[in-house]
PDB file of C-alpha atoms in Angstrom:
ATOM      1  CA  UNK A   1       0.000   0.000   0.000  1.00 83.00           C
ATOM      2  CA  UNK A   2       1.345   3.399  -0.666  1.00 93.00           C
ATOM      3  CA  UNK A   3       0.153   6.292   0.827  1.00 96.00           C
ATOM      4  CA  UNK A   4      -1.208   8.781  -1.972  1.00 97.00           C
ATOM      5  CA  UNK A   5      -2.235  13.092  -1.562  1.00 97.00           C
ATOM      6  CA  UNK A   6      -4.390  14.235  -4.033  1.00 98.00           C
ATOM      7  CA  UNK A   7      -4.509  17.931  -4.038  1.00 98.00           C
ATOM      8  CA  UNK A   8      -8.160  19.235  -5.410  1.00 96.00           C
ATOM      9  CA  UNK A   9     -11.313  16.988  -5.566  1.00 94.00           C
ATOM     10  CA  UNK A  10     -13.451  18.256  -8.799  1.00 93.00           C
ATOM     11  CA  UNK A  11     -14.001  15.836 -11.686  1.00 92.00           C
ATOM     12  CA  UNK A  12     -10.231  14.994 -11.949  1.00 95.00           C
ATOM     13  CA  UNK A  13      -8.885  14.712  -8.524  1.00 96.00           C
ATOM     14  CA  UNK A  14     -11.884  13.116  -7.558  1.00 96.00           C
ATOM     15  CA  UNK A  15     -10.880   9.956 -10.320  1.00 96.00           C
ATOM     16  CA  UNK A  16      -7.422  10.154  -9.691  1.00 97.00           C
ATOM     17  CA  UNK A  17      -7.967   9.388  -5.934  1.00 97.00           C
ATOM     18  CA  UNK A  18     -10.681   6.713  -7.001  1.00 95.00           C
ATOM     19  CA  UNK A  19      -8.539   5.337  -9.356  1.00 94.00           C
ATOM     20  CA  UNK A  20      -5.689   5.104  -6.438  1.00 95.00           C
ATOM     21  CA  UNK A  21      -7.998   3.268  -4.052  1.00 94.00           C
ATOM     22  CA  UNK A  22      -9.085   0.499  -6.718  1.00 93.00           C
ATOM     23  CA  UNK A  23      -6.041  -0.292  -6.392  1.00 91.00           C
ATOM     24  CA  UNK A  24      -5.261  -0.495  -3.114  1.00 91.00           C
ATOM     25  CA  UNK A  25      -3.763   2.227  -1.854  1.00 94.00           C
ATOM     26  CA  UNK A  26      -4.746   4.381   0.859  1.00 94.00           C
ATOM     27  CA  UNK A  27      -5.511   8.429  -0.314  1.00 96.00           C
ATOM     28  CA  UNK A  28      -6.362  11.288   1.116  1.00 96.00           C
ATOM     29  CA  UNK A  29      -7.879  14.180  -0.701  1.00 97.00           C
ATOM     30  CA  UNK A  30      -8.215  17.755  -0.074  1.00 97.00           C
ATOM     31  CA  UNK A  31     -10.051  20.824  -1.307  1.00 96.00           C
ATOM     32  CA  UNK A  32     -10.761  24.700   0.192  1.00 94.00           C
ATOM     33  CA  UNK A  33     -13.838  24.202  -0.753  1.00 93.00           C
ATOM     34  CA  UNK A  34     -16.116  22.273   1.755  1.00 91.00           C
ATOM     35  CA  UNK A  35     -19.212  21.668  -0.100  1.00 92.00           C
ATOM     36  CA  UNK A  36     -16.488  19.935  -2.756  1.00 93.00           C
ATOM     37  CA  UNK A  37     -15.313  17.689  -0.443  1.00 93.00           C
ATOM     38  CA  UNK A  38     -18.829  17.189   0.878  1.00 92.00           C
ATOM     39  CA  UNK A  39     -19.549  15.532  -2.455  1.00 94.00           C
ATOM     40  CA  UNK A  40     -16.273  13.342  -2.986  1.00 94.00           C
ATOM     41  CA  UNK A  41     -17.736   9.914  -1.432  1.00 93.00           C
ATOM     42  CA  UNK A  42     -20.975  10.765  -3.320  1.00 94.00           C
ATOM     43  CA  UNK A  43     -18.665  11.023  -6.664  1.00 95.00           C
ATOM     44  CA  UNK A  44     -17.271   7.987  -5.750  1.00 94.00           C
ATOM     45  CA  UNK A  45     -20.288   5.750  -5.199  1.00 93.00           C
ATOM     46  CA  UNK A  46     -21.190   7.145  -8.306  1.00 94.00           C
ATOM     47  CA  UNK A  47     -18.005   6.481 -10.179  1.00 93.00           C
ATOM     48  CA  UNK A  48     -18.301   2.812  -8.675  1.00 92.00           C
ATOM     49  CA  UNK A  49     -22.109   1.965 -10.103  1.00 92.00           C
ATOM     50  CA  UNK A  50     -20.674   3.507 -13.825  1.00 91.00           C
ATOM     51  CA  UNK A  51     -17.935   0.896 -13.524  1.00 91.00           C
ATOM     52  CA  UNK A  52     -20.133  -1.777 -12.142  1.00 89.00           C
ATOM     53  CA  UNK A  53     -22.966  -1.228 -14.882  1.00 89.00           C
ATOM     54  CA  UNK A  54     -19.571  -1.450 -17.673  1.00 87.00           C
ATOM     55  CA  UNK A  55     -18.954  -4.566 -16.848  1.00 85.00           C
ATOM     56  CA  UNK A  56     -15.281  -2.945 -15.400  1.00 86.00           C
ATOM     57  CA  UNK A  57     -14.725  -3.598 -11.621  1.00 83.00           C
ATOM     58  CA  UNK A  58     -12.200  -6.719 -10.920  1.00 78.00           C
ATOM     59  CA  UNK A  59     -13.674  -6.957  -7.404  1.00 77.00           C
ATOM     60  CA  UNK A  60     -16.706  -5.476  -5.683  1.00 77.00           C
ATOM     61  CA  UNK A  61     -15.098  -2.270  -4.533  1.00 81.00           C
ATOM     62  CA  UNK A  62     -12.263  -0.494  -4.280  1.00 84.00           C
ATOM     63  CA  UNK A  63      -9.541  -2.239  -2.110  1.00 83.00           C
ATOM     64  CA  UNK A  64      -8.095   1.428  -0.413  1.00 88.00           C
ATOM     65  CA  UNK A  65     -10.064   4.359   1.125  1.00 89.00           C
ATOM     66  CA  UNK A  66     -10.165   7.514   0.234  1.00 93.00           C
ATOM     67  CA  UNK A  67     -10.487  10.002   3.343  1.00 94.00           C
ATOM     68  CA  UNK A  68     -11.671  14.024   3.086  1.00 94.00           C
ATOM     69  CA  UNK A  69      -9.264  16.215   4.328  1.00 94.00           C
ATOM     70  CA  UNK A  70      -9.757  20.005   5.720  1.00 92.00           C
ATOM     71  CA  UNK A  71      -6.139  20.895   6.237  1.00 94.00           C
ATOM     72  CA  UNK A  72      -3.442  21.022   3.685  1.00 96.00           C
ATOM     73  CA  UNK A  73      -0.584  19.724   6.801  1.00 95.00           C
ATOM     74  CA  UNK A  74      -2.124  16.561   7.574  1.00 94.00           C
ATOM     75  CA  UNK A  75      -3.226  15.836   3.540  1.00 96.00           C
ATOM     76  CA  UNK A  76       0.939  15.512   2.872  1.00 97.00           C
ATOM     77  CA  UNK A  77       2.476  15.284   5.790  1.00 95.00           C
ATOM     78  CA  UNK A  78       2.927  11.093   5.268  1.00 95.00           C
ATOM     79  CA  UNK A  79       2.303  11.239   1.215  1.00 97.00           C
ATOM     80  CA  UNK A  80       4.760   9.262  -0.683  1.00 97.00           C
ATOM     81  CA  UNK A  81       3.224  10.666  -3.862  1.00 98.00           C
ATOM     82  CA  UNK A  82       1.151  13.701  -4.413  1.00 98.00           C
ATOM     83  CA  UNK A  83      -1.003  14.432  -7.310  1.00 98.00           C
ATOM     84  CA  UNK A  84      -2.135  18.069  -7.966  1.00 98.00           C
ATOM     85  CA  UNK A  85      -5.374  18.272  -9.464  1.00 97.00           C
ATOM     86  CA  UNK A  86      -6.591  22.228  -8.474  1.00 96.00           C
ATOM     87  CA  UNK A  87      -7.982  24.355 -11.034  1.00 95.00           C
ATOM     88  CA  UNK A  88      -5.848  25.489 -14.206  1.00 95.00           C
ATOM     89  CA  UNK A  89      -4.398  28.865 -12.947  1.00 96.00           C
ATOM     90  CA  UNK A  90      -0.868  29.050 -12.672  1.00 97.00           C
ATOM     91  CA  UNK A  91      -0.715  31.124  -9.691  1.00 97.00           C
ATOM     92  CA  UNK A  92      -2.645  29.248  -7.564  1.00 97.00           C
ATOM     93  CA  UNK A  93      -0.817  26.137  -8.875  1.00 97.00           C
ATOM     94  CA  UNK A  94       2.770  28.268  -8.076  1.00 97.00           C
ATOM     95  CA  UNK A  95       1.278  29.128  -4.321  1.00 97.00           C
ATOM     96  CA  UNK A  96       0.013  25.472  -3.549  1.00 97.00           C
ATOM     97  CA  UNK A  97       3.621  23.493  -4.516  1.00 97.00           C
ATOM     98  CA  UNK A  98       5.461  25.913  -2.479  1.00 97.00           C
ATOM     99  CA  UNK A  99       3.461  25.338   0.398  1.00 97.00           C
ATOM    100  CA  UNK A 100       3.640  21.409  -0.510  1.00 97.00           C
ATOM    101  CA  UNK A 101       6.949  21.091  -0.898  1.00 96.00           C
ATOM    102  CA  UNK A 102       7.555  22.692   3.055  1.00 96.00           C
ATOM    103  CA  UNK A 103       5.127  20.706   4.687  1.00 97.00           C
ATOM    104  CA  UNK A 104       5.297  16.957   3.055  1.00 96.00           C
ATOM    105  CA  UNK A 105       8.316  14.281   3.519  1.00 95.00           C
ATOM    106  CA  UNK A 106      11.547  14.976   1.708  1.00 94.00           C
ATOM    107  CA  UNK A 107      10.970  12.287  -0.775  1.00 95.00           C
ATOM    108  CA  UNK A 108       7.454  12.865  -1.892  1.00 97.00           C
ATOM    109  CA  UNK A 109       7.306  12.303  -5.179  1.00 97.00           C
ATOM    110  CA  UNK A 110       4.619  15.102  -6.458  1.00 98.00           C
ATOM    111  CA  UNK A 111       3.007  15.316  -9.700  1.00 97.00           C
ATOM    112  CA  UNK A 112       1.249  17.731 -11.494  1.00 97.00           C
ATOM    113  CA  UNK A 113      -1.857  16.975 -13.456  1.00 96.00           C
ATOM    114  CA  UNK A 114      -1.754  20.399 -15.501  1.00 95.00           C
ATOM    115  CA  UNK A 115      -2.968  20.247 -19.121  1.00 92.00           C
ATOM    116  CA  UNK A 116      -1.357  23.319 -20.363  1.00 90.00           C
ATOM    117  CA  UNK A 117       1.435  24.614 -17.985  1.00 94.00           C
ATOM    118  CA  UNK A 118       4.808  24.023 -18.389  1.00 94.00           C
ATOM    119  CA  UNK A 119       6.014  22.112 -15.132  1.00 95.00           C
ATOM    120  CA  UNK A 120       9.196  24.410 -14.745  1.00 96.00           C
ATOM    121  CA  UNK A 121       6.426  27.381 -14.450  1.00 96.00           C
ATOM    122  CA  UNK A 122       4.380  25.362 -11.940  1.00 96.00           C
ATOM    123  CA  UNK A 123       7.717  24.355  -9.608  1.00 96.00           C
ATOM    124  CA  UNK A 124       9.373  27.682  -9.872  1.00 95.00           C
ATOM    125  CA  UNK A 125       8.779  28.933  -6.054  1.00 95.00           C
ATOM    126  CA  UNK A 126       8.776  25.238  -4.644  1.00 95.00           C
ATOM    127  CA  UNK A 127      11.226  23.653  -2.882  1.00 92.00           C
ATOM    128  CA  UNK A 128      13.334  19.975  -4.289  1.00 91.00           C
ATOM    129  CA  UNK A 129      12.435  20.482  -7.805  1.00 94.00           C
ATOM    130  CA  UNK A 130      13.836  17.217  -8.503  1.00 95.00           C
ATOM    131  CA  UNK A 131      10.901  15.553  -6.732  1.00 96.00           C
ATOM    132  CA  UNK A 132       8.456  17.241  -9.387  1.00 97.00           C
ATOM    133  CA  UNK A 133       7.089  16.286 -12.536  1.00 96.00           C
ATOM    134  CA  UNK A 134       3.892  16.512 -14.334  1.00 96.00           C
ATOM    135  CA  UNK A 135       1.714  13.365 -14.547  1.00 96.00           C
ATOM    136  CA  UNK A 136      -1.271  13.954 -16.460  1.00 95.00           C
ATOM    137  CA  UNK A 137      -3.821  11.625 -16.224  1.00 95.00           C
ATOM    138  CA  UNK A 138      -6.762  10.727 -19.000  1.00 92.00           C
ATOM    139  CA  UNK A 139      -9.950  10.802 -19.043  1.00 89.00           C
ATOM    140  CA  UNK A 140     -11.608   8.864 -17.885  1.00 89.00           C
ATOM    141  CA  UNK A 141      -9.247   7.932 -15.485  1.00 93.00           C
ATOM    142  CA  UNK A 142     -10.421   4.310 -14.426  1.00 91.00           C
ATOM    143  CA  UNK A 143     -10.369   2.789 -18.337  1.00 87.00           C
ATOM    144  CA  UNK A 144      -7.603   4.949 -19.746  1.00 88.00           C
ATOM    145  CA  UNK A 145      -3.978   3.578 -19.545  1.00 87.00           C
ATOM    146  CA  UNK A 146      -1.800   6.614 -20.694  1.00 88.00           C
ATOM    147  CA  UNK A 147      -0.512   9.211 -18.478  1.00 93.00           C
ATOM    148  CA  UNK A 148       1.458  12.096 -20.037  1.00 93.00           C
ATOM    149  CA  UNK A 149       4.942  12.747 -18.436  1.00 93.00           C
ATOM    150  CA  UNK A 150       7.221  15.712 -18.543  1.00 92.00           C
ATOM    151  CA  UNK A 151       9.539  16.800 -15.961  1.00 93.00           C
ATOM    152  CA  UNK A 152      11.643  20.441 -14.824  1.00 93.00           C
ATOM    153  CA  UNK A 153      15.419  20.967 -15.645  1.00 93.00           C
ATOM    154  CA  UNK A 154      15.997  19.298 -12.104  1.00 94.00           C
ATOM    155  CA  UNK A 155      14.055  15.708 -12.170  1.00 94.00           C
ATOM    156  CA  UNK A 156      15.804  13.024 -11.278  1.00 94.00           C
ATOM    157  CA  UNK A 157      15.834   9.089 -13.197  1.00 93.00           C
ATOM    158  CA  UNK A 158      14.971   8.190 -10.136  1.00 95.00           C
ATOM    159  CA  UNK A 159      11.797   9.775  -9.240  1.00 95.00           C
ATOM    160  CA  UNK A 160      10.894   9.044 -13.127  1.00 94.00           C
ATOM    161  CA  UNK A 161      11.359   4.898 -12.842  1.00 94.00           C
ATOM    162  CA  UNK A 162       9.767   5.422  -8.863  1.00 95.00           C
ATOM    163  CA  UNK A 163       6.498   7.081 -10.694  1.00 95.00           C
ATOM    164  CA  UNK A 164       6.678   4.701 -13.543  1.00 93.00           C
ATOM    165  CA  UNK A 165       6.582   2.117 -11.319  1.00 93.00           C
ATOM    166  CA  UNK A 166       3.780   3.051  -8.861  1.00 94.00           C
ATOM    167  CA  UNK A 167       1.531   3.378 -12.170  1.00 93.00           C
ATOM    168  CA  UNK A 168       2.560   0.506 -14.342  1.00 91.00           C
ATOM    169  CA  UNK A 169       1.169  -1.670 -11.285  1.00 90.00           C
ATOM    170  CA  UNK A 170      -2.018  -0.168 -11.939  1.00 89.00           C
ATOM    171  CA  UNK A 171      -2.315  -0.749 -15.794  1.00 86.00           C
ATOM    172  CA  UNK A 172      -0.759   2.834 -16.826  1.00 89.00           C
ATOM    173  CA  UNK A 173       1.839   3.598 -19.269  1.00 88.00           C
ATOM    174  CA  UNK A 174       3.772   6.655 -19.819  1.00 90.00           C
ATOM    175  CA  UNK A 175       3.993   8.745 -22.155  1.00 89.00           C
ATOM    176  CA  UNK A 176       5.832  12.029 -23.262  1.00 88.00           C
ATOM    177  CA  UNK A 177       3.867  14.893 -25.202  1.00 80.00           C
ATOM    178  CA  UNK A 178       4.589  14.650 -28.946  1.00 72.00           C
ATOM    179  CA  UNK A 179       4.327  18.718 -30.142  1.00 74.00           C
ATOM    180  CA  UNK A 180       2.679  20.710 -28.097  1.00 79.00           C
ATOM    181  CA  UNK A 181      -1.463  19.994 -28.113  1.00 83.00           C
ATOM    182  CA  UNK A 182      -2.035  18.088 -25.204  1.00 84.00           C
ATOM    183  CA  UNK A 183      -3.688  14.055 -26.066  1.00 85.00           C
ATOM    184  CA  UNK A 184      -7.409  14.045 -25.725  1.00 86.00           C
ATOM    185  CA  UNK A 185      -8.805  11.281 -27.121  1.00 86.00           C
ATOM    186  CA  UNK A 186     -12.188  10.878 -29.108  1.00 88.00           C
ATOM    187  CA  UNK A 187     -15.551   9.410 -28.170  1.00 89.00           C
ATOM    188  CA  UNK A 188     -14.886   6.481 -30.430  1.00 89.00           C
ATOM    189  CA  UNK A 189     -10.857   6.189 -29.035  1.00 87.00           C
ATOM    190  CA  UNK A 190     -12.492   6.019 -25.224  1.00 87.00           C
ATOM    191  CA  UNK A 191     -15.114   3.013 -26.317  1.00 88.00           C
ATOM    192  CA  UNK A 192     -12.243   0.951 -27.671  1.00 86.00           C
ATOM    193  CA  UNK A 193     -10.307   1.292 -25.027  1.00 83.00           C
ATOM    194  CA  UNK A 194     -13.550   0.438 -22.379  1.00 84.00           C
ATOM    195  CA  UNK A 195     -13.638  -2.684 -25.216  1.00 84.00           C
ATOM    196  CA  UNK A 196     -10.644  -3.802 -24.861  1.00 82.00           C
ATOM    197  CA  UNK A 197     -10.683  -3.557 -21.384  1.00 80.00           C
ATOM    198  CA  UNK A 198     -13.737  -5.586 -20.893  1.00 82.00           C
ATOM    199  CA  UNK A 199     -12.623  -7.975 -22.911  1.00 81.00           C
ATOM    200  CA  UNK A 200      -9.236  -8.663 -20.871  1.00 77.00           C
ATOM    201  CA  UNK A 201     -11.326  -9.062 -17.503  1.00 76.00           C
ATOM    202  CA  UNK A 202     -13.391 -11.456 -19.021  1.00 76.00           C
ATOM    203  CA  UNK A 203     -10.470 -13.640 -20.843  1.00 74.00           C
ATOM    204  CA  UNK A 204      -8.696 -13.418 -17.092  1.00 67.00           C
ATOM    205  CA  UNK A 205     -12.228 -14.521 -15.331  1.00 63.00           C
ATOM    206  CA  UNK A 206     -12.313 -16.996 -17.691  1.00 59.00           C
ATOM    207  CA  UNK A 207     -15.584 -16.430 -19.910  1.00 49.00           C
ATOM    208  CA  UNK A 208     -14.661 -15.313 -23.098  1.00 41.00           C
ATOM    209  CA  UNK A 209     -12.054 -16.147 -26.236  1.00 39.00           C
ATOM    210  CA  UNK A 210      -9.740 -13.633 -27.659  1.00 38.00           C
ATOM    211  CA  UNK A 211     -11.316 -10.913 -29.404  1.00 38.00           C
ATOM    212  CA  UNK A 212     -11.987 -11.068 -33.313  1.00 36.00           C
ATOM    213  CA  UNK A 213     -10.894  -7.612 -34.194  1.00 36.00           C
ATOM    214  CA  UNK A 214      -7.620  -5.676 -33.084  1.00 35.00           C
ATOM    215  CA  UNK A 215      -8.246  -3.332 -30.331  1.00 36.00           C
ATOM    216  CA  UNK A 216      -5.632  -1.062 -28.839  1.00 40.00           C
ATOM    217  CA  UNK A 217      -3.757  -2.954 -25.792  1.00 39.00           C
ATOM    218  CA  UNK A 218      -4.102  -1.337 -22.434  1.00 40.00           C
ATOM    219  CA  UNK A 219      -0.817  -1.598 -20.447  1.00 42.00           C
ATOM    220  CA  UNK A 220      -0.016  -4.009 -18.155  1.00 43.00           C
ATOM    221  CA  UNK A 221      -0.943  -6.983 -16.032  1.00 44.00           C
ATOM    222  CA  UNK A 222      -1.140  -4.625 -13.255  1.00 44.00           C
ATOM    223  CA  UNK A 223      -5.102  -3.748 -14.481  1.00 41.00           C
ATOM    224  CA  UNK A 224      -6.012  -6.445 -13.100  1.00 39.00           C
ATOM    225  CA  UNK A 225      -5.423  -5.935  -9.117  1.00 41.00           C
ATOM    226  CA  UNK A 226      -4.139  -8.665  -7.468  1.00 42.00           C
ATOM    227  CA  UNK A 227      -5.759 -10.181  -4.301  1.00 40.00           C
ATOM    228  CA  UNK A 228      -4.287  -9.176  -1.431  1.00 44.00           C
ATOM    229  CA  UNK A 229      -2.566 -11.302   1.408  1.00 43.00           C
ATOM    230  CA  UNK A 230      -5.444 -11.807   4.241  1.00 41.00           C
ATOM    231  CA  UNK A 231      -3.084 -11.000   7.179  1.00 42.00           C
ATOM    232  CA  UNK A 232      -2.389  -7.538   5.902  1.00 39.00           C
ATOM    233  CA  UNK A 233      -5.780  -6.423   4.479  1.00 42.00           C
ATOM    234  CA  UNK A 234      -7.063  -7.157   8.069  1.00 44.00           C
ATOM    235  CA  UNK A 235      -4.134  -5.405   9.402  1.00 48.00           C
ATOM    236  CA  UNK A 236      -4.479  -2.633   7.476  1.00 57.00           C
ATOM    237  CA  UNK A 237      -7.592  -2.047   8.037  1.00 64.00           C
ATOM    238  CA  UNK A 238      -7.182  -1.681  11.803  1.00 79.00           C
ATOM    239  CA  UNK A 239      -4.669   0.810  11.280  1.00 82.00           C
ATOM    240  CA  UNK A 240      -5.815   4.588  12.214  1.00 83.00           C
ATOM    241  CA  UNK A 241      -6.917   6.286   8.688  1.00 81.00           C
ATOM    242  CA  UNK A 242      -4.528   9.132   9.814  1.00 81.00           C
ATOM    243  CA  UNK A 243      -2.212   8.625  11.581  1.00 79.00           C
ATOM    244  CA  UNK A 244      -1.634   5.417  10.464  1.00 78.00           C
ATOM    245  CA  UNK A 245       0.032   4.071  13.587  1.00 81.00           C
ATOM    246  CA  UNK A 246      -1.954   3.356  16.123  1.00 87.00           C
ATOM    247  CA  UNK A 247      -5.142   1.325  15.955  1.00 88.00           C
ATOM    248  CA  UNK A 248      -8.849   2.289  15.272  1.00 88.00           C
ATOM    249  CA  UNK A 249     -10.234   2.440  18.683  1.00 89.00           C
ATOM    250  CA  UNK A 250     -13.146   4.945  18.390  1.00 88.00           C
ATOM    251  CA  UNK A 251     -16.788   5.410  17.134  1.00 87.00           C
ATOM    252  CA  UNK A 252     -17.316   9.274  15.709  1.00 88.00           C
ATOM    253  CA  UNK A 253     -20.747  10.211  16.470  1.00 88.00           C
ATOM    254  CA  UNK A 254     -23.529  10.301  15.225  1.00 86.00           C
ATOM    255  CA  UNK A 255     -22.207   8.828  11.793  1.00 82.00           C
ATOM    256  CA  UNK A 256     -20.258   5.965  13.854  1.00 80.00           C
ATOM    257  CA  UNK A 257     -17.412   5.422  11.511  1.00 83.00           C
ATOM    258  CA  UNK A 258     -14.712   3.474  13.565  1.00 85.00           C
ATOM    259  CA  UNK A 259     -11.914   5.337  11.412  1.00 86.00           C
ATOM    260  CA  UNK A 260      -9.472   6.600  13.663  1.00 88.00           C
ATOM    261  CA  UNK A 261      -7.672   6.347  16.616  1.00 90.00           C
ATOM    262  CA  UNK A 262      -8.846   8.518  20.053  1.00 91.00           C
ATOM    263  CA  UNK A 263      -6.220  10.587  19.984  1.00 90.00           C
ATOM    264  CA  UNK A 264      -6.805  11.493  16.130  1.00 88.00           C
ATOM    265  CA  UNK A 265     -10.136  11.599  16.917  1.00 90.00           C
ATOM    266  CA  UNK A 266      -9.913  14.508  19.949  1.00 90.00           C
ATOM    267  CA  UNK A 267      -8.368  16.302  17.364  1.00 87.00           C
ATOM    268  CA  UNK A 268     -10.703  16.265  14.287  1.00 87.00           C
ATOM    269  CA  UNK A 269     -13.485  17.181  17.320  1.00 88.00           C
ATOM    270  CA  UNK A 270     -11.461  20.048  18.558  1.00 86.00           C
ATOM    271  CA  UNK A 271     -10.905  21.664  15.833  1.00 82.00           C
ATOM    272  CA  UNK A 272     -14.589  21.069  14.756  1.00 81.00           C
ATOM    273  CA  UNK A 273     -13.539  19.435  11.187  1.00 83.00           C
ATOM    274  CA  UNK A 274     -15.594  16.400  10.220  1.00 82.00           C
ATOM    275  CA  UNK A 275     -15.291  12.401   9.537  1.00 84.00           C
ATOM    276  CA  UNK A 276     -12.893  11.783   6.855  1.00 83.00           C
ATOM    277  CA  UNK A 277     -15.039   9.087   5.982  1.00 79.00           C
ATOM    278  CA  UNK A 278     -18.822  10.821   5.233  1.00 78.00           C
ATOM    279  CA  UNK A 279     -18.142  14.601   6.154  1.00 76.00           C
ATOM    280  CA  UNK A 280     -20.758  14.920   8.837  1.00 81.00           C
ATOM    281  CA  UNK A 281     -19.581  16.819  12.233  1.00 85.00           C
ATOM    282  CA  UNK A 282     -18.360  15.285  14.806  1.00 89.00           C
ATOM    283  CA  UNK A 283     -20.312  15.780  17.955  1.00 89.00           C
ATOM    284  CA  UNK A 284     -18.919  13.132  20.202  1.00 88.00           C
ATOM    285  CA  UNK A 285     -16.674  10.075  20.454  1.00 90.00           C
ATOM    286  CA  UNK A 286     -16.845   6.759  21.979  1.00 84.00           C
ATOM    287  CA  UNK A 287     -14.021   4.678  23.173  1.00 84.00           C
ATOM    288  CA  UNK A 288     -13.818   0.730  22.015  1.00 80.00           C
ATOM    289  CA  UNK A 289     -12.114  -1.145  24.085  1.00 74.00           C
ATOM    290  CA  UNK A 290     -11.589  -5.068  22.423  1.00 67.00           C
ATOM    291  CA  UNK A 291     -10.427  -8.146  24.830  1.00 56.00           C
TER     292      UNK A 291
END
């Protein structure tokens, strides 16, 4: 499991952090804007029925979580990669990686979903430029294998082959601009692809032949998550969504999401922010205690 900041939750952020929990990993999004975040879990159920009805879920749902964050601090402060997905102005893009880049570990890998800025632009105030690159994702995220890639004057070979690797185990495959008009592919360029990608889930369940007709590939074996070991799913799901160190050991009320830990919990009620889980407030908390 990797540990994944996604930075802006409209209609891309929201599918890049879905995308990141079908897969297992555990993210944490965050927006300004709390009516946005508000709707992320809604977006998500949503995004979940679309793939369900397509005949493109592996399993029955996605295998990390995806938690709604208030503050910026505690969105990054454990991210081993960030994605930023805000809004295509190039200050606010400027403001929000130089405030990343002093508050998140000092090898976060962070990536920049920008369709038009150059990523030198985007890292110019920020701080280890050679932790920075932009990673544009496709839409729609969940079907789409390619991800453009282009990094600053100071990107390391080994941040690119660390991000190459975190997304080739979920199906993607890099790619670098050719010119400069950005990839966006066409109605009948998306169906193909959602083809072809049925049509590998059902040869690896099993129930169908090879298809008749050529259809673009779609990456890698790593579409297809693999099942996880039992001792660790169970373990990681006891882990506190936050903090991830000590264990879940609290109902928030009145949702009753058993999410955190108590001390994690006094402080999402103190401050009067919400459950990560559902967004509702927090009015009280109840200690478990297991034999």
């Amino acid at each position: 499991m990797v540990k994944i900041a996604v930075l802006g939750c409209g209609l891309m952020g929201t599918k890049i952090a879905g995308c990141m929990a079908y897969h297992g990993h555990r993210v944490k999004i965050y927006d300004v804007n709390p009516r946005a975040l508000s709707a992320v879990q809604a977006n998500l159920e949503d995004d979940k029925n679309e793939l369900r009805q397509e005949g493109l879920m592996t399993h029955p749902t996605f295998l990390g979580q995806v938690l709604c964050m208030s503050r910026l601090d505690e969105t990054v402060e454990d991210a081993d990669f960030i994605f930023e997905a805000v809004i295509e102005d190039l200050a606010v893009k400027k403001d929000l990686l130089e405030k990343v880049t002093q508050l998140c570990k000092p090898d976060t890998i962070i990536g920049s979903n920008t369709l038009d800025f150059n990523v030198d632009d985007i890292a110019e105030r920020a701080l280890c430029k050679e932790r920075i690159l932009r990673l544009r994702f496709l839409h729609p995220v969940y079907t789409i294998p390619e991800v453009e890639i282009s990094t600053t004057k100071y990107t390391t070979p080994q941040i690119v082959e660390q991000a190459r690797q975190l997304l080739e185990k979920m199906g993607k495959t890099l790619f670098y601009r050719s010119g400069r008009e950005p990839l966006i592919l066409t109605e009948t360029q998306i169906l193909s692809r959602k083809h072809a990608r049925r049509q590998q889930i059902l040869r690896e369940r099993g129930l169908a032949g090879f298809p008749t007709s050529m259809v673009p590939g779609l990456g890698h074996n790593g579409n297809i998550t693999p099942i996880q070991d039992e001792e660790f799913v169970a373990n990681n799901e006891n882990d506190c969504a936050i903090c991830m160190d000590r264990n879940r050991d609290c109902l928030l009320c009145p949702c009753h999401h058993l999410v955190t830990c108590y001390e994690c919990a006094k402080s999402l009620l103190n401050r009067q922010d919400c459950c990560p889980i559902c967004r509702k407030e927090i009015s009280e908390i109840i200690r478990v205690f297991t034999a």
